[in-house]
Coordinates of C-alpha atoms and ligand atoms in Angstrom, one line a residue:
M1 CA -3.1 26.7 54.8
K2 CA -2.6 26.4 51.0
L3 CA -4.5 28.6 48.6
F4 CA -6.2 27.1 45.5
I5 CA -8.3 28.9 42.9
D6 CA -11.9 27.8 42.3
S7 CA -12.2 28.6 38.6
A8 CA -12.1 27.2 35.1
D9 CA -11.2 30.5 33.5
I10 CA -7.7 30.3 32.2
G11 CA -7.3 34.1 32.2
E12 CA -8.1 34.3 35.9
I13 CA -6.0 31.3 36.7
R14 CA -3.0 32.6 34.8
E15 CA -3.2 35.9 36.6
A16 CA -3.5 34.4 40.0
A17 CA -0.6 32.0 39.3
G18 CA 1.4 35.1 38.4
W19 CA 1.0 36.4 41.9
G20 CA 3.0 33.5 43.2
I21 CA 0.4 32.3 45.7
L22 CA -1.4 29.4 43.9
E23 CA -0.8 25.8 45.0
G24 CA -3.7 24.2 43.1
C25 CA -7.0 24.6 41.3
T26 CA -10.5 23.2 41.6
T27 CA -13.0 23.2 38.8
N28 CA -16.6 22.0 38.4
P29 CA -19.0 21.6 35.5
S30 CA -20.8 24.9 36.3
L31 CA -17.4 26.8 36.2
V32 CA -16.5 25.1 32.9
R33 CA -19.9 26.0 31.4
K34 CA -19.3 29.7 32.2
T35 CA -16.2 29.7 30.1
G36 CA -18.0 28.5 27.0
R37 CA -15.1 26.2 26.3
S38 CA -14.8 22.4 26.2
F39 CA -14.0 20.5 29.4
R40 CA -10.9 19.0 28.0
D41 CA -9.5 22.3 26.6
C42 CA -10.1 24.0 30.0
V43 CA -8.4 21.2 31.9
T44 CA -5.4 20.9 29.5
D45 CA -4.7 24.7 29.8
I46 CA -5.1 24.7 33.6
L47 CA -2.6 21.8 34.0
A48 CA -0.1 23.8 31.9
V49 CA -0.4 26.8 34.2
V50 CA -1.0 25.5 37.8
D51 CA 1.8 23.9 39.7
G52 CA -0.2 21.6 42.0
P53 CA -3.3 19.5 42.2
V54 CA -6.0 20.3 39.7
S55 CA -9.5 18.9 40.5
V56 CA -11.6 17.6 37.6
E57 CA -15.1 16.5 38.1
A58 CA -16.3 13.0 37.3
V59 CA -19.9 13.0 36.1
S60 CA -20.9 9.4 35.7
P61 CA -23.8 8.1 37.8
D62 CA -22.0 4.9 38.8
A63 CA -18.6 3.9 40.3
E64 CA -17.5 2.1 37.2
G65 CA -18.0 5.1 35.0
M66 CA -16.3 7.5 37.5
V67 CA -13.3 5.2 37.7
R68 CA -13.1 5.1 33.9
E69 CA -13.3 8.9 33.7
G70 CA -10.7 9.2 36.5
E71 CA -8.3 6.9 34.6
D72 CA -8.8 8.9 31.5
W73 CA -8.2 12.3 33.1
A74 CA -5.2 11.0 35.0
K75 CA -3.5 10.2 31.7
L76 CA -3.2 14.0 31.1
D77 CA -1.0 14.4 34.2
P78 CA -0.8 11.6 36.7
E79 CA 0.8 13.9 39.3
K80 CA -1.6 16.9 39.2
V81 CA -4.9 15.4 38.1
T82 CA -7.2 14.9 41.1
V83 CA -10.5 13.3 40.2
K84 CA -13.5 15.1 41.9
I85 CA -15.9 12.4 43.0
P86 CA -19.4 13.5 44.3
M87 CA -20.1 12.1 47.8
G88 CA -22.4 9.1 47.7
L89 CA -22.3 5.3 47.9
E90 CA -21.2 5.0 44.2
G91 CA -18.7 7.8 44.9
L92 CA -17.2 6.0 47.9
K93 CA -16.7 2.8 45.7
A94 CA -15.0 5.0 43.0
I95 CA -12.7 6.7 45.6
R96 CA -11.5 3.3 46.9
A97 CA -11.0 2.0 43.4
L98 CA -9.1 5.1 42.3
A99 CA -6.9 5.1 45.5
E100 CA -6.0 1.5 44.7
R101 CA -4.8 2.7 41.2
N102 CA -2.8 5.6 42.9
I103 CA -5.1 8.2 41.4
K104 CA -5.8 11.2 43.6
T105 CA -9.4 12.0 44.5
N106 CA -11.3 15.0 45.9
C107 CA -14.6 14.0 47.5
T108 CA -16.9 16.9 46.6
L109 CA -20.3 18.0 47.8
V110 CA -19.6 17.1 51.4
F111 CA -22.2 18.5 53.7
S112 CA -22.0 16.5 57.0
P113 CA -19.4 15.1 59.3
T114 CA -20.5 11.5 58.6
Q115 CA -20.0 12.1 54.9
A116 CA -16.5 13.4 55.7
M117 CA -15.7 10.4 57.8
L118 CA -16.8 7.9 55.0
A119 CA -14.8 9.7 52.3
C120 CA -11.7 9.7 54.4
R121 CA -12.0 6.0 55.2
A122 CA -12.6 5.2 51.5
G123 CA -9.2 6.8 50.9
A124 CA -10.0 10.2 49.5
S125 CA -6.9 12.4 49.1
F126 CA -9.0 15.5 49.7
I127 CA -12.5 16.2 50.9
S128 CA -14.4 19.4 50.1
P129 CA -17.0 20.6 52.6
F130 CA -19.1 23.3 50.9
V131 CA -19.2 26.1 53.4
G132 CA -21.2 28.7 51.6
R133 CA -23.9 26.4 50.5
L134 CA -24.4 25.3 54.1
D135 CA -24.4 28.9 55.3
D136 CA -27.1 29.6 52.7
I137 CA -29.5 27.2 54.3
G138 CA -28.8 28.4 57.9
H139 CA -26.2 25.9 58.9
D140 CA -22.7 26.8 60.1
G141 CA -20.6 25.6 57.2
M142 CA -17.3 26.3 59.0
E143 CA -18.2 24.0 61.8
L144 CA -18.1 21.1 59.4
V145 CA -14.6 22.2 58.3
A146 CA -13.5 22.2 62.0
D147 CA -15.1 18.8 62.7
A148 CA -13.5 17.2 59.7
V149 CA -10.1 18.6 60.5
E150 CA -10.4 17.4 64.1
F151 CA -11.4 13.9 63.0
I152 CA -8.6 13.7 60.5
D153 CA -5.9 15.0 62.8
G154 CA -7.2 13.0 65.8
Y155 CA -6.9 9.7 63.9
G156 CA -3.8 10.6 62.0
L157 CA -5.4 10.3 58.6
E158 CA -3.8 11.7 55.5
T159 CA -6.8 13.2 53.8
E160 CA -6.6 17.0 53.4
V161 CA -9.6 19.3 53.9
I162 CA -10.4 21.8 51.2
A163 CA -12.7 24.5 52.5
A164 CA -14.9 25.0 49.4
S165 CA -17.8 27.2 48.3
L166 CA -16.2 30.2 49.9
R167 CA -17.9 33.5 49.2
H168 CA -15.8 36.3 50.9
P169 CA -12.5 37.0 52.5
L170 CA -13.8 36.3 56.0
H171 CA -14.6 32.7 55.0
V172 CA -10.9 32.3 54.2
I173 CA -9.8 33.6 57.5
E174 CA -12.3 31.4 59.3
A175 CA -11.2 28.4 57.3
A176 CA -7.6 29.0 58.4
R177 CA -8.8 29.3 62.0
A178 CA -10.7 26.0 61.7
G179 CA -7.4 24.4 60.6
A180 CA -8.4 23.7 56.9
H181 CA -5.4 22.4 55.0
I182 CA -6.5 24.3 51.9
S183 CA -9.0 27.0 50.9
T184 CA -10.3 27.0 47.3
I185 CA -11.2 30.6 46.5
P186 CA -13.0 32.3 43.6
F187 CA -10.8 34.8 41.7
K188 CA -13.0 37.7 42.8
V189 CA -12.4 36.8 46.5
L190 CA -8.7 36.3 46.0
K191 CA -8.4 39.8 44.6
M192 CA -10.4 41.2 47.6
M193 CA -8.0 39.6 49.9
A194 CA -5.2 41.8 48.6
V195 CA -7.0 45.1 49.0
H196 CA -7.2 47.4 52.0
P197 CA -8.2 51.1 51.9
L198 CA -5.4 52.0 54.3
T199 CA -2.9 50.5 51.9
E200 CA -4.3 52.5 49.0
A201 CA -4.3 55.7 51.1
G202 CA -0.8 55.0 52.2
I203 CA 0.5 54.5 48.7
R204 CA -1.2 57.7 47.5
K205 CA 0.4 59.7 50.3
F206 CA 3.9 58.3 49.8
N207 CA 3.6 59.0 46.1
E208 CA 2.4 62.6 46.7
D209 CA 5.3 63.2 49.2
F210 CA 7.8 61.6 46.9
A211 CA 6.7 64.0 44.1
Q212 CA 7.3 67.0 46.5
I213 CA 10.9 66.1 47.1
P214 CA 13.1 68.3 44.8
A215 CA 14.1 66.3 41.7
A216 CA 17.8 66.2 42.7
G217 CA 16.8 64.6 46.0
R218 CA 14.7 61.8 44.6
Q219 CA 17.6 59.5 43.8
Ligands
E4P301 C1 -15.3 23.4 45.0 O1 -14.5 22.6 44.6 C2 -16.5 23.9 44.2 O2 -16.1 24.0 42.9 C3 -17.0 25.2 44.7 O3 -16.3 25.7 45.8 C4 -18.4 25.4 44.7 O4 -18.7 26.7 45.1 P1 -20.2 27.3 45.0 O5 -21.0 26.8 46.1 O6 -19.9 28.8 45.1 O7 -20.7 26.9 43.6

């Protein structure tokens, strides 16, 4: 399973990229808003740092507008730019039209297996089931990830499933168990994934013991 960062904060993205684990990035208008920067500035900086697909949200209400936005974003980097298209009938039309133009898409706000099926058939490069938001309303979000993966693998489709709206490290483990191709993870959760109290205690003890070795013997 590949690891993407779910952020528009270039500081966070740069730091995570420095750890050597990042293979892509997803953004959305809410994440961009938090940065206080312009959409275009955020996306341009992210494209310069992330070596992999970068999802950028289309916000037009109709397919025509989404396609126009997609074509415009793709000019920045035709390889990396992935146009995030909200699930819906206009969204499906836009996904098909962008696929025909060889522009990658990530169908976002996917909350049911039927939505996942339609997005795959329309030609989405990625689909993003929102696990945390389903869990929030008492549905098992990870079940949707597993269903989508089974459907895609069973029919030999090329769409990749991005487990999205992940809230804690356990979500990431469960996404891997469910066969998600990718998890997109907030910076805070990525950092939590690296931490374990036994690792901290182990380092402390090794450092203490190292300091007790006579100076001449520390080489
Ligand atoms: C995914 O692409 C979305 O940006 C994101 O995962 C949404 O997460 P949220 O439900 O925490 O807002």
